[in-house]
Coordinates of C-alpha atoms in Angstrom, one line a residue:
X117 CA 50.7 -12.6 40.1
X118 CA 50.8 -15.7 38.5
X119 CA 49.2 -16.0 34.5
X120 CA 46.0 -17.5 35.1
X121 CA 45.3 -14.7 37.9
X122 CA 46.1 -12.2 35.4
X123 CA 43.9 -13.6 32.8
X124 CA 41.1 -14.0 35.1
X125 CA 41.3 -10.7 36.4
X126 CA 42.3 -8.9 32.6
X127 CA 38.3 -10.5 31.5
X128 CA 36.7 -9.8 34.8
X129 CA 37.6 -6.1 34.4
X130 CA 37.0 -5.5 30.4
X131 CA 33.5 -7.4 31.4
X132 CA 32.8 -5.1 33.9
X133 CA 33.9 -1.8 31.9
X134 CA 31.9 -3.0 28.6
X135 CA 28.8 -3.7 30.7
X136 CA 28.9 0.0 32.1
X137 CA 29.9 1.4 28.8
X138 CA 26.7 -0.5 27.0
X139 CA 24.8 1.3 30.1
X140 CA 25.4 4.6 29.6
X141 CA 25.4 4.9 25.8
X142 CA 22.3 2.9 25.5
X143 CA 20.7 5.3 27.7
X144 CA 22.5 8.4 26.7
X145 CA 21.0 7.6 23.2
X146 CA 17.4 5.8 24.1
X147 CA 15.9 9.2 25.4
X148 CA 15.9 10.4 21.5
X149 CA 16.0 7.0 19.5
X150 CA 13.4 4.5 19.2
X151 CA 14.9 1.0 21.7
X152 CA 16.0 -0.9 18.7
X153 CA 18.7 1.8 17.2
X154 CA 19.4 2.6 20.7
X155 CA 20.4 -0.8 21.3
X156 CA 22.4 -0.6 18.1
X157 CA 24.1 2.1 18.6
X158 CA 25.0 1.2 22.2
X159 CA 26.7 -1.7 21.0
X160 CA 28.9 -0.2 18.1
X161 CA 29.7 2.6 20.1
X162 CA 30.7 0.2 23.2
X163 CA 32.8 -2.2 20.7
X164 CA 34.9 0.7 19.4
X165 CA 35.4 2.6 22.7
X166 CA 36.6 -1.0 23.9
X167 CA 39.1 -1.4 21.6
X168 CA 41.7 1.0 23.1
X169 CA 40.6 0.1 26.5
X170 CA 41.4 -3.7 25.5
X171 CA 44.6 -2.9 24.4
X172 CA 45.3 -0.8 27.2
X173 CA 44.5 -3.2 29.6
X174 CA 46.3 -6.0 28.0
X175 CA 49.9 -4.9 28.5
X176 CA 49.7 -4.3 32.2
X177 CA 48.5 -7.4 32.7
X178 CA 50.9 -9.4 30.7
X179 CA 53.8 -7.8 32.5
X180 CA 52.3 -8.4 35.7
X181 CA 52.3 -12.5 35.1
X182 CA 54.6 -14.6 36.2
X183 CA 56.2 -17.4 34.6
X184 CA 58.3 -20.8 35.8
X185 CA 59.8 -21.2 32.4
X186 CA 61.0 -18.7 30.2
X187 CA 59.3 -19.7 27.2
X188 CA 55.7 -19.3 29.5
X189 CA 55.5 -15.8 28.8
X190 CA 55.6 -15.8 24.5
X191 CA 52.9 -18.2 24.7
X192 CA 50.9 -16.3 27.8
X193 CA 51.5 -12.9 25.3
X194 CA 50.3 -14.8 22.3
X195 CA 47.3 -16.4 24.3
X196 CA 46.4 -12.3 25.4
X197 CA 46.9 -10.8 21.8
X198 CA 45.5 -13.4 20.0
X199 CA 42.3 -15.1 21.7
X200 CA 41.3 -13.4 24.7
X201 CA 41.7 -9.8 23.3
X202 CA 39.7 -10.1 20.6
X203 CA 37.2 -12.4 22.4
X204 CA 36.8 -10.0 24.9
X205 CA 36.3 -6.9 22.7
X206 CA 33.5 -8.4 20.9
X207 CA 32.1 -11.3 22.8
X208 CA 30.6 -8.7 26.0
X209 CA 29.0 -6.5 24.4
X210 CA 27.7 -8.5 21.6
X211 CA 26.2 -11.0 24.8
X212 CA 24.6 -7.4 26.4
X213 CA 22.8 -6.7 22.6
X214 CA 21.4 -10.1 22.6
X215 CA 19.7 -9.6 26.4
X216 CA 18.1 -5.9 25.6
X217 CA 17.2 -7.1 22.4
X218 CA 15.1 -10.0 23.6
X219 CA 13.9 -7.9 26.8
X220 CA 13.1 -5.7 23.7
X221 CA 11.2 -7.8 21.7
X222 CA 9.5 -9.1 25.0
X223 CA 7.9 -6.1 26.1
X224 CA 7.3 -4.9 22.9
X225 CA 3.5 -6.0 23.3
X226 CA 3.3 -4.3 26.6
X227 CA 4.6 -0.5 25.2
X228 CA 2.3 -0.6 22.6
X229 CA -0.6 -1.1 25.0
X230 CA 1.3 2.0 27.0
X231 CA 1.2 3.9 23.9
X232 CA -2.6 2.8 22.8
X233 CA -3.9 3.9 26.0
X234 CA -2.1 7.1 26.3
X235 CA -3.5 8.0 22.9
X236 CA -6.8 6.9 24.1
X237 CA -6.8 9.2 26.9
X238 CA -5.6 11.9 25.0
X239 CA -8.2 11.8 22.9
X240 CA -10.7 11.5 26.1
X241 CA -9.5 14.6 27.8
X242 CA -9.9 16.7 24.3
X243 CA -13.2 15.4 24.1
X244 CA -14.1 16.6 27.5
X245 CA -12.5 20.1 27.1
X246 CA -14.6 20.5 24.1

């Protein structure tokens, strides 16, 4: 597998593995937390899960790339370790906290009216039993 293969491949799969991590401790979490600390907490629980899973998938990846020139593979190693590691540990899951935080802040409007009218017809129903 040549280098650019590996790298594409190496930031297509710690995309995909943050995304579903985000997923399941955001809603692990948003059945007893308000959205916002959900959303929080999904995010600093995904960036340090995907810190050994980073650096796990790094190293298999490296040795699987292929080089012309000797030299190809320091500067392919150094490329991994230094950019696209810690790019790739942060930048996914900090992307998925921006989208549920403005999907938050969008329907914000719409679970208060949710809430409003449940209360409403709470209130209705004890009224009525009375």
């Amino acid at each position: 597998m040549d280098s650019s293969s590996a790298m594409s491949l190496y930031i297509l799969i710690v995309i995909i593995v943050a995304l579903i991590a985000n997923i399941i401790f955001y809603r692990l979490v948003f059945k007893k937390k308000k959205r916002k600390k959900a959303n929080l907490f999904s995010w600093l629980t995904t960036l340090g899960i995907m810190v050994p899973i980073s650096l796990g998938l790094v190293f298999p990846f490296a040795r699987a790339a292929e080089f012309d020139d000797p030299g190809g593979g320091i500067g392919f190693a150094l490329l991994m370790f230094a950019i696209i590691l810690p790019a790739f540990w942060f930048l996914p899951t900090t992307i998925y906290l921006g989208i549920r935080a403005i999907f938050i802040a969008i329907t914000k409007r719409r679970e208060r009216e949710i809430i409003s009218d449940t209360i409403v017809n709470a209130e209705l129903t004890k009224v009525e039993e009375d």
